[in-house]
Amino acid sequence: MIEGVKQQKWWGWGEEGLAYRYEDKPKFPGFVQKMVGVDITRPVKPIPPFSSLDVPASELSDELRAKFVDAIGEKYVQTDDETRVVHAYGKGVRDLIRIRKGDLGRVPDVVLYPGTQEEVEAIVDASVEADAVLIPFGGGSNIVAALEAQPGETRQVISVNLGRMSKVLEIDETSGLAHIQAGVFGPDMEDQLNARGWTMGHHPDSFVWSTLGGWIATRSSGMQSDKYGDIADIVRGLTMVMPGQVLQLRPLPSSSSGPSVREMVLGSEGRLGVITSAWVNVHRIPEVRELQAYFFPTYEDGLKACEQIVSSDASVMMARVSDPIETQYIMANGKKSGRVSSLANKAIQKIMLQKGWDLEKIAMSFIGFEGSANHVRYEKGLVGKIVKDNGGMGVGKGPGTLYDQKKYDTPYIRDFMLDRGLICDVSETTTPWKYAAEIHAKIVDRFAKAMDDLGVRGVVFCHLSHSYHSGACQYFTFAIADDSDNQEATYDAAKRVIQQSFMDFHGTVSHHHGVGEEHSPWMDQDISPAGVFIQRKLFEGVDPGRNLNPGKII
Ligand code: FAD
């Protein structure tokens, strides 16, 4: 490991020593038992030690090593087994299944840690000259197989970790723009910006373990995108090192300079070059930040409310509504409440029953407000009325504050579940508002049928996570009880059903996780064969030797 560059554990999410705990959540074991018939309190098999893995030796040639050492210094040319294995995969559940059983794929031959743009240029040029494969690496958090070398790749595989390039270089306070190096992780970047009174406002669930370069390369979206925009809106200019040349895009609020090259880089997943820095929109830290919780009698009522909120004068920071199963999951995943909140919960339930709501169908919602105290008061008034018009009710900021504190711990639950034979992952899509309720219902139906066909128990639930003028992103989480050697095939079958349903019911292949190799088979259906043709020509033109992360996207 390189000092100052954090690295996730090889077998799961985040850092060693941090894990999900069910012991302080009395309702959670019962919820899992009811949904998928698994007892999560039973003892589990320990993770095998790293030494049990059979890691293929590095095939880095002496000649190329010498060039890298010359360019960035010996210390930053790493070939040890653990570093190479951590850089072999992302963090999709399929990656976790494979790595836990010692299926390591084509492990990179070397991991490089450049500290400057000039060093990146030297690495790219040397790699292409040697006809090696070069894969840029941010936090390694993607879940779409966007990082792994292709199976059987016979050329040398070079992973380039941008972690040493992590500085906020400049803030243009007049324009509200910041120039930031691409390898910075979310918390470090926000600390640097916050220290000067600014924020970028991009907070994906993976914030702690993902980087600015990774967000750009996957077209990421954060939970506050309703106010701050997706990364595609936030990034205004950038620098990207390509074979033999450097792309420089100045930060501009908008431009009419032909097809947008900025947009071509967004979502390029390392196929066009290595992004070394970007100019991004930044904002003054808001005076007030509040997350309010609401309940709706049904998910469909919640969807309607979100649709109306986005077209109202309330420019909320976030509007999220969970379907009934996810609502039950959130409630079961809460810590044991004290006497006062337990009484409050009972009082809320009583009101719901008096209103004639079916508690199995209710939908929980979090809506976020930011700005001056006056602005937040105004927005809350507008939202409160829309919620009421759609049959909902507010329950205050208590649950929202809890959600805000715990939001980055959630990813650890996937490792915990996999330890117990439960395959859990997510898939997300956007549709126009017109199809939002339909696609949700169809996916729930099709997933249930797929579970029957596979002969396993599984559950899928969903929340609306990002709203736009014309539609929204819905984010599906699934859990499947399968402790067999067949986990990968089970996962693939479930994922196929969900992705194909996205295509069949007016969705896109992905809203913010990108394509990688995972979603590649649906690209024809998503952007049409002509769209794939244009992308193919772009990648072939920039990278005729297929040296830059080949096989991703298309
Ligand atoms: P990596 O995983 O390291 O790389 C992803 C791709 O980008 C690869 O193709 C890589 O080659 C390329 N790349 C990385 N850096 C560069 C660079 N500097 N130049 C060129 N190419 C580069 N995503 C969201 O958008 N929103 C979420 O809320 C969200 N939540 C998640 C929750 C969990 C539990 C997990 C596991 C993932 C989640 N993701 C989310 C997905 C993931 O975090 C994003 O795709 C993220 O943008 C990846 O960033 P990274 O730095 O980890 O990139």
XYZ file of C-alpha atoms and ligand atoms in Angstrom:
607
model
C 0.000 0.000 0.000
C 1.122 3.537 -0.720
C 1.126 5.967 2.175
C -1.731 8.452 1.868
C -3.658 6.373 -0.699
C -6.473 4.417 0.895
C -7.343 0.969 -0.376
C -10.438 -1.166 0.142
C -10.174 -4.670 1.552
C -9.696 -7.400 -1.053
C -12.818 -9.403 -0.221
C -15.457 -6.748 0.371
C -16.484 -3.167 0.880
C -14.454 -0.460 2.593
C -11.990 -0.992 5.355
C -11.127 -3.990 7.511
C -12.714 -3.887 10.943
C -15.894 -2.079 9.848
C -18.919 -4.325 9.396
C -22.696 -4.339 9.503
C -24.178 -5.450 12.840
C -27.673 -6.809 13.370
C -27.404 -7.213 17.161
C -28.705 -3.688 17.907
C -31.563 -4.010 15.377
C -34.056 -6.352 16.995
C -36.494 -6.474 14.076
C -33.980 -7.208 11.334
C -33.477 -10.983 11.727
C -37.260 -11.502 11.657
C -37.604 -9.355 8.538
C -34.956 -11.346 6.638
C -36.449 -14.646 7.792
C -39.882 -13.563 6.572
C -38.660 -12.265 3.213
C -36.180 -14.939 2.160
C -36.263 -17.634 4.851
C -32.696 -17.133 6.086
C -31.620 -17.068 9.729
C -28.975 -14.340 9.836
C -28.131 -15.047 13.467
C -26.544 -18.423 12.731
C -22.714 -18.662 12.774
C -20.957 -18.053 9.470
C -17.882 -19.393 7.731
C -14.885 -17.069 8.132
C -13.417 -15.363 5.049
C -10.451 -17.438 3.855
C -7.089 -15.772 4.493
C -5.490 -13.885 1.628
C -2.658 -16.407 1.645
C -5.117 -19.110 0.505
C -5.524 -17.363 -2.890
C -3.543 -18.618 -5.835
C -2.419 -15.298 -7.319
C -0.844 -15.534 -10.783
C 2.649 -14.060 -10.931
C 3.132 -10.633 -12.485
C 4.126 -10.767 -16.153
C 5.503 -7.241 -16.249
C 8.572 -7.170 -18.499
C 11.851 -5.786 -17.162
C 11.874 -3.282 -19.988
C 8.466 -1.804 -19.197
C 9.154 -1.851 -15.464
C 12.331 0.158 -16.070
C 10.344 2.754 -18.029
C 7.770 3.070 -15.251
C 10.426 3.302 -12.544
C 12.114 5.988 -14.563
C 8.849 7.897 -14.995
C 7.389 7.758 -11.453
C 9.981 6.229 -9.112
C 10.366 2.657 -7.859
C 8.182 3.180 -4.785
C 5.166 3.866 -6.974
C 5.498 0.760 -9.140
C 3.783 -1.974 -7.111
C 3.645 -5.644 -8.021
C 2.784 -7.291 -4.696
C -0.069 -9.824 -4.787
C -2.569 -8.063 -2.522
C -2.307 -4.707 -4.294
C -2.761 -6.408 -7.664
C -5.770 -8.431 -6.467
C -7.500 -5.345 -5.012
C -7.135 -3.712 -8.436
C -8.454 -6.754 -10.339
C -12.186 -6.184 -9.771
C -14.736 -3.611 -8.723
C -17.277 -4.213 -5.954
C -20.304 -5.723 -7.643
C -21.678 -8.745 -5.822
C -20.441 -10.935 -8.691
C -16.941 -9.594 -8.025
C -17.310 -10.460 -4.350
C -18.590 -13.964 -5.119
C -15.711 -14.635 -7.492
C -12.981 -13.249 -5.312
C -14.174 -15.119 -2.231
C -13.904 -18.400 -4.094
C -10.453 -17.556 -5.424
C -11.538 -16.862 -9.017
C -9.313 -13.833 -9.597
C -9.678 -13.364 -13.361
C -6.844 -11.655 -15.225
C -5.038 -9.900 -12.350
C -3.113 -6.746 -13.393
C 0.635 -7.228 -13.689
C 1.434 -3.938 -11.997
C -0.274 -1.083 -10.180
C 1.160 2.383 -10.797
C 0.657 5.455 -8.607
C 1.519 8.593 -10.627
C 1.681 11.915 -8.767
C 1.458 14.386 -11.650
C -0.122 14.771 -15.049
C 3.304 14.529 -16.693
C 3.795 11.155 -15.004
C 0.435 9.977 -16.326
C 1.494 11.061 -19.819
C 4.704 9.027 -19.542
C 2.753 5.970 -18.325
C 0.145 6.166 -21.107
C 2.773 6.576 -23.815
C 4.992 3.778 -22.506
C 2.016 1.418 -22.123
C 0.709 2.033 -25.642
C 4.202 1.760 -27.114
C 4.586 -1.647 -25.408
C 1.089 -2.643 -26.608
C -0.012 -3.154 -23.008
C -3.546 -2.765 -21.636
C -4.001 0.274 -19.394
C -6.869 0.495 -16.906
C -7.406 3.690 -14.878
C -8.416 2.986 -11.257
C -10.246 5.373 -8.910
C -11.698 3.840 -5.754
C -12.534 0.476 -7.334
C -16.177 0.884 -6.249
C -17.967 0.330 -9.573
C -20.444 -2.533 -9.785
C -20.556 -3.058 -13.555
C -17.287 -4.912 -14.262
C -15.662 -1.711 -15.533
C -12.183 -2.450 -14.208
C -11.297 -6.024 -14.936
C -8.967 -7.013 -17.760
C -10.602 -9.282 -20.312
C -10.318 -12.997 -19.567
C -7.290 -14.519 -21.269
C -5.732 -11.106 -22.028
C -2.242 -12.001 -23.249
C -0.806 -8.492 -23.188
C 0.633 -6.920 -20.041
C -2.077 -5.312 -17.878
C -1.305 -2.003 -16.176
C -3.612 -0.583 -13.506
C -3.158 3.158 -12.928
C -4.305 4.269 -9.480
C -4.886 8.042 -9.353
C -4.946 8.175 -5.542
C -1.883 10.407 -5.158
C -3.552 13.077 -7.286
C -6.025 14.265 -4.701
C -5.767 18.022 -4.323
C -8.258 20.809 -4.805
C -5.916 22.922 -6.942
C -7.883 26.147 -7.225
C -11.241 27.687 -6.399
C -12.534 30.423 -8.694
C -14.788 32.105 -6.155
C -16.212 34.538 -8.686
C -17.465 31.806 -10.994
C -18.240 29.097 -8.408
C -15.823 26.660 -10.009
C -13.117 24.455 -8.514
C -10.221 22.748 -10.255
C -9.687 19.340 -8.613
C -7.373 16.403 -9.257
C -9.183 13.272 -10.383
C -7.934 10.798 -7.778
C -9.509 12.505 -4.775
C -11.993 10.488 -2.688
C -15.313 12.079 -1.738
C -14.651 12.904 1.933
C -11.166 14.312 1.312
C -12.480 16.500 -1.516
C -15.390 17.850 0.532
C -13.065 18.513 3.525
C -10.803 20.596 1.305
C -13.741 22.491 -0.217
C -15.620 22.903 3.081
C -12.524 24.389 4.721
C -12.971 27.307 2.314
C -16.750 27.476 2.669
C -17.648 25.539 -0.503
C -19.239 22.215 -1.409
C -19.651 20.278 -4.651
C -22.795 18.578 -3.386
C -22.126 15.212 -5.067
C -22.845 12.409 -2.611
C -23.215 8.920 -4.105
C -23.847 6.121 -1.575
C -20.270 5.051 -2.367
C -18.948 8.564 -1.537
C -16.372 7.342 1.006
C -14.735 4.914 -1.434
C -15.097 6.520 -4.864
C -13.220 9.305 -6.640
C -13.893 12.320 -8.810
C -12.266 10.610 -11.833
C -14.380 7.487 -11.293
C -17.566 9.543 -11.001
C -16.825 11.273 -14.310
C -15.819 8.056 -16.057
C -19.067 6.318 -15.020
C -21.497 9.290 -15.247
C -22.267 9.043 -11.577
C -25.144 10.593 -9.678
C -25.341 11.528 -6.012
C -28.272 11.504 -3.607
C -28.501 15.334 -3.734
C -28.658 15.471 -7.526
C -32.100 17.090 -7.540
C -30.369 20.285 -6.443
C -26.722 19.926 -7.543
C -27.243 17.864 -10.709
C -25.595 14.646 -11.835
C -21.829 14.608 -12.336
C -22.545 15.311 -16.020
C -24.020 18.678 -14.968
C -21.397 19.408 -12.314
C -18.281 18.841 -14.450
C -17.691 21.868 -16.675
C -14.146 21.252 -17.929
C -11.429 18.615 -17.665
C -8.014 17.340 -18.627
C -7.569 13.845 -20.010
C -4.332 12.166 -21.042
C -4.683 10.239 -24.288
C -2.065 8.305 -26.255
C 0.353 10.961 -27.535
C -1.840 13.951 -26.659
C -3.688 15.714 -23.865
C -7.311 16.825 -24.073
C -7.890 20.207 -22.406
C -11.475 21.358 -21.982
C -11.804 24.769 -20.351
C -14.592 25.267 -17.807
C -17.490 26.923 -19.584
C -21.077 27.307 -18.428
C -22.291 26.152 -21.849
C -21.025 26.039 -25.393
C -22.036 25.441 -28.984
C -18.839 23.872 -30.289
C -20.222 20.907 -32.206
C -20.971 17.525 -30.603
C -19.889 17.860 -26.983
C -16.438 16.371 -26.376
C -17.029 16.887 -22.649
C -20.051 14.597 -22.924
C -17.981 12.017 -24.817
C -15.540 11.801 -21.917
C -18.344 11.571 -19.353
C -19.070 7.867 -18.983
C -16.052 6.785 -21.071
C -14.889 4.248 -18.418
C -11.209 4.624 -19.231
C -11.686 3.855 -22.926
C -10.550 7.276 -24.141
C -7.758 8.079 -21.696
C -6.933 8.945 -18.102
C -8.777 11.915 -16.620
C -6.301 13.776 -14.435
C -8.325 16.764 -13.239
C -11.669 18.467 -13.675
C -13.297 21.848 -13.234
C -16.534 21.429 -11.320
C -19.363 23.641 -10.149
C -19.130 24.390 -6.433
C -21.599 26.125 -4.133
C -21.483 27.998 -0.843
C -22.265 25.674 2.079
C -25.970 26.209 2.771
C -27.080 27.841 5.999
C -29.703 25.168 6.725
C -29.866 21.486 5.760
C -32.838 19.382 6.735
C -34.168 15.968 5.822
C -37.862 15.531 6.555
C -39.630 12.169 6.594
C -43.104 11.559 5.156
C -45.379 8.570 4.664
C -47.766 7.867 1.795
C -50.597 5.315 1.742
C -49.000 3.671 -1.336
C -45.819 3.870 -3.422
C -47.815 5.170 -6.380
C -49.003 8.124 -4.250
C -45.369 8.829 -3.356
C -44.335 8.734 -7.035
C -47.101 11.181 -7.923
C -45.972 13.515 -5.144
C -42.345 13.463 -6.352
C -43.483 14.215 -9.878
C -45.408 17.234 -8.613
C -42.568 18.386 -6.332
C -40.074 18.488 -9.196
C -42.371 20.647 -11.285
C -43.269 22.934 -8.368
C -41.358 26.002 -7.133
C -39.759 23.898 -4.392
C -36.247 23.171 -5.653
C -35.587 20.431 -3.125
C -32.149 18.903 -2.651
C -33.469 15.349 -2.624
C -36.810 13.569 -2.946
C -36.809 9.891 -2.254
C -39.698 7.495 -1.777
C -39.454 3.781 -0.971
C -41.874 1.088 -2.045
C -43.666 -0.918 0.690
C -41.032 -3.669 0.984
C -38.198 -1.161 1.167
C -40.200 0.791 3.740
C -40.445 -2.362 5.856
C -36.712 -2.932 5.341
C -35.884 0.590 6.571
C -38.088 0.185 9.612
C -36.708 -3.273 10.438
C -33.154 -2.009 10.013
C -33.598 0.684 12.681
C -31.975 0.453 16.077
C -34.039 -0.483 19.143
C -35.902 2.730 19.951
C -36.158 4.355 23.363
C -39.457 4.671 25.191
C -40.315 8.102 23.797
C -39.714 7.257 20.141
C -41.404 3.920 20.538
C -44.525 5.730 21.816
C -44.220 8.209 18.931
C -44.021 5.330 16.429
C -47.127 3.758 17.928
C -48.946 7.104 17.727
C -47.984 7.451 14.032
C -49.197 3.914 13.300
C -52.464 4.680 15.058
C -53.006 7.736 12.851
C -52.290 5.673 9.739
C -54.803 3.032 10.803
C -57.379 5.722 11.550
C -56.857 7.034 8.017
C -57.642 3.542 6.751
C -54.113 2.855 5.453
C -52.925 -0.699 4.967
C -49.613 -0.835 6.895
C -48.276 -3.448 4.454
C -48.628 -0.939 1.611
C -47.261 2.285 3.077
C -44.348 4.083 1.422
C -41.739 6.051 3.358
C -40.190 9.143 1.877
C -37.265 11.433 2.708
C -37.227 14.906 1.265
C -34.189 17.145 1.671
C -34.153 20.928 1.921
C -31.202 23.292 1.782
C -30.624 27.020 1.677
C -31.397 30.011 3.858
C -33.803 29.471 6.738
C -36.475 31.445 4.850
C -36.018 29.462 1.667
C -36.216 26.131 3.512
C -39.374 27.239 5.323
C -40.952 28.222 2.000
C -39.972 24.939 0.318
C -41.262 22.865 3.229
C -44.585 24.656 3.005
C -44.913 23.840 -0.699
C -43.848 20.222 -0.235
C -46.128 19.763 2.785
C -49.107 20.792 0.652
C -48.153 18.444 -2.216
C -47.679 15.568 0.235
C -51.115 16.262 1.713
C -52.742 16.514 -1.720
C -51.419 13.018 -2.432
C -52.781 11.583 0.789
C -49.444 11.605 2.657
C -48.370 12.901 6.062
C -45.166 14.326 7.541
C -43.496 12.757 10.586
C -40.734 15.296 11.206
C -36.979 15.241 10.907
C -36.085 12.440 13.356
C -35.921 9.566 10.818
C -34.261 11.814 8.235
C -31.495 12.819 10.648
C -30.859 9.139 11.399
C -30.791 8.310 7.682
C -28.309 11.142 7.083
C -25.952 9.844 9.778
C -26.012 6.228 8.588
C -26.144 6.674 4.822
C -22.542 5.621 4.103
C -22.684 2.515 6.319
C -25.263 0.747 4.138
C -22.754 -0.747 1.653
C -21.308 -2.939 4.415
C -24.573 -4.874 4.626
C -23.857 -6.614 1.303
C -20.774 -8.351 2.721
C -22.728 -9.345 5.832
C -25.486 -10.858 3.707
C -23.095 -12.703 1.400
C -21.431 -14.225 4.484
C -24.870 -15.708 5.184
C -25.567 -17.020 1.691
C -27.613 -14.040 0.530
C -26.763 -12.489 -2.817
C -27.618 -8.779 -2.658
C -27.084 -6.090 -5.251
C -28.776 -3.203 -7.031
C -29.873 -2.036 -10.494
C -31.246 1.343 -11.437
C -32.989 2.887 -14.398
C -34.773 6.023 -15.530
C -38.056 6.289 -17.348
C -40.356 9.150 -18.234
C -42.866 9.770 -15.403
C -45.568 8.167 -17.543
C -43.986 4.718 -17.108
C -42.593 5.012 -13.572
C -45.303 3.052 -11.754
C -45.616 0.466 -14.533
C -41.920 -0.449 -14.681
C -41.852 -0.890 -10.922
C -44.824 -3.235 -10.938
C -43.494 -5.246 -13.898
C -40.080 -5.742 -12.325
C -41.549 -6.905 -9.029
C -43.712 -9.424 -10.968
C -40.974 -10.668 -13.273
C -38.459 -10.977 -10.462
C -40.889 -13.100 -8.410
C -41.442 -15.368 -11.398
C -37.686 -15.660 -11.983
C -37.209 -16.726 -8.369
C -39.878 -19.424 -8.810
C -38.187 -20.630 -11.990
C -34.814 -20.757 -10.251
C -36.329 -22.508 -7.243
C -34.878 -20.018 -4.746
C -36.350 -17.384 -2.448
C -35.663 -13.780 -3.282
C -37.024 -10.314 -2.743
C -36.735 -7.089 -4.718
C -37.529 -3.612 -3.463
C -37.123 -0.137 -4.793
C -36.982 3.590 -4.195
C -37.300 6.580 -6.418
C -33.902 8.225 -5.996
C -33.489 11.091 -8.475
C -36.138 13.261 -10.109
C -36.055 15.228 -13.330
C -38.508 17.402 -15.203
C -39.655 14.512 -17.412
C -39.016 11.421 -15.298
C -37.152 9.726 -12.502
C -34.604 7.129 -11.539
C -35.838 4.071 -9.660
C -33.270 2.081 -7.759
C -33.965 -1.633 -7.249
C -32.272 -3.682 -4.526
C -32.542 -7.471 -4.567
C -31.609 -10.230 -2.158
C -31.595 -13.910 -3.096
C -31.086 -16.823 -0.726
C -28.570 -19.065 -2.430
C -25.719 -20.623 -0.505
C -24.811 -23.056 -3.301
C -21.836 -23.085 -5.681
C -24.241 -21.645 -8.227
C -24.341 -18.116 -6.848
C -22.868 -16.478 -9.912
C -25.388 -18.110 -12.255
C -28.248 -17.181 -9.917
C -27.063 -13.583 -9.812
C -26.725 -13.464 -13.604
C -30.254 -14.831 -14.076
C -31.774 -12.267 -11.695
C -29.800 -9.434 -13.202
C -30.826 -10.462 -16.737
C -34.493 -10.320 -15.809
C -34.160 -6.872 -14.299
C -32.058 -5.396 -17.118
C -34.318 -6.845 -19.826
C -37.349 -5.451 -18.015
C -35.697 -2.020 -18.062
C -35.505 -2.342 -21.851
C -39.031 -3.732 -22.215
C -40.698 -1.040 -20.111
C -39.158 2.224 -21.358
C -36.092 2.377 -19.099
C -32.418 2.947 -19.763
C -29.771 0.298 -19.161
C -28.431 2.301 -16.216
C -29.042 5.698 -14.661
C -25.711 6.152 -12.867
C -23.726 2.920 -12.484
C -22.458 2.903 -16.067
C -22.081 0.033 -18.476
C -18.808 -1.857 -17.980
C -19.069 -5.404 -19.271
C -22.131 -6.064 -17.139
C -24.609 -3.947 -19.099
C -22.888 -4.148 -22.448
C -25.287 -6.803 -23.892
C -28.202 -4.326 -23.687
C -26.520 -1.364 -25.376
C -28.034 -2.096 -28.813
C -31.495 -2.004 -27.305
C -30.745 1.081 -25.214
C -29.155 3.473 -27.709
C -29.974 1.585 -30.963
C -27.409 -0.143 -33.215
C -26.573 3.226 -34.803
C -25.721 4.627 -31.369
C -23.420 1.668 -30.714
C -21.854 2.256 -34.144
C -21.020 5.857 -33.211
C -19.513 4.798 -29.870
C -17.486 2.035 -31.529
C -16.051 4.461 -34.090
C -15.145 6.880 -31.307
C -13.250 4.255 -29.296
C -11.558 2.776 -32.383
C -10.527 6.222 -33.582
C -8.969 7.304 -30.309
C -7.537 3.911 -29.393
C -6.899 1.826 -32.534
C -4.689 -0.637 -30.638
C -7.382 -1.355 -28.014
C -4.966 -0.492 -25.243
C -7.351 1.582 -23.116
C -9.585 -0.581 -20.914
C -10.844 -2.671 -23.872
C -14.161 -4.494 -23.749
C -15.999 -1.975 -21.590
C -19.282 -0.309 -22.654
C -19.406 -2.031 -26.070
P -13.602 2.801 -10.276
O -14.538 1.776 -9.828
O -12.198 2.704 -9.821
O -13.611 2.871 -11.868
C -14.813 2.888 -12.582
C -14.526 3.097 -14.064
O -14.003 4.403 -14.268
C -13.479 2.146 -14.613
O -13.788 1.857 -15.955
C -12.195 2.940 -14.567
O -11.249 2.523 -15.521
C -12.708 4.350 -14.843
N -11.913 5.401 -14.217
C -11.713 5.595 -12.893
N -10.946 6.689 -12.706
C -10.667 7.189 -13.925
C -9.904 8.292 -14.394
N -9.279 9.116 -13.572
N -9.814 8.488 -15.731
C -10.438 7.658 -16.605
N -11.174 6.607 -16.215
C -11.276 6.379 -14.895
N -22.611 5.200 -8.151
C -23.302 6.356 -8.219
O -23.190 7.086 -9.187
N -24.162 6.717 -7.224
C -24.315 5.981 -6.107
O -25.076 6.349 -5.220
C -23.559 4.764 -6.002
N -23.669 3.983 -4.903
C -22.925 2.833 -4.816
C -23.020 2.045 -3.669
C -22.268 0.886 -3.549
C -22.375 0.040 -2.324
C -21.387 0.512 -4.581
C -20.557 -0.731 -4.456
C -21.275 1.280 -5.718
C -22.051 2.442 -5.855
N -21.973 3.253 -6.993
C -22.691 4.417 -7.071
C -21.111 2.858 -8.109
C -19.688 3.448 -8.052
O -19.385 3.943 -6.774
C -19.565 4.521 -9.102
O -19.600 3.917 -10.369
C -18.324 5.397 -8.994
O -18.492 6.497 -9.842
C -17.035 4.687 -9.322
O -15.966 5.515 -8.896
P -14.547 4.900 -8.544
O -13.657 6.048 -8.243
O -14.675 3.871 -7.505
O -14.156 4.261 -9.943
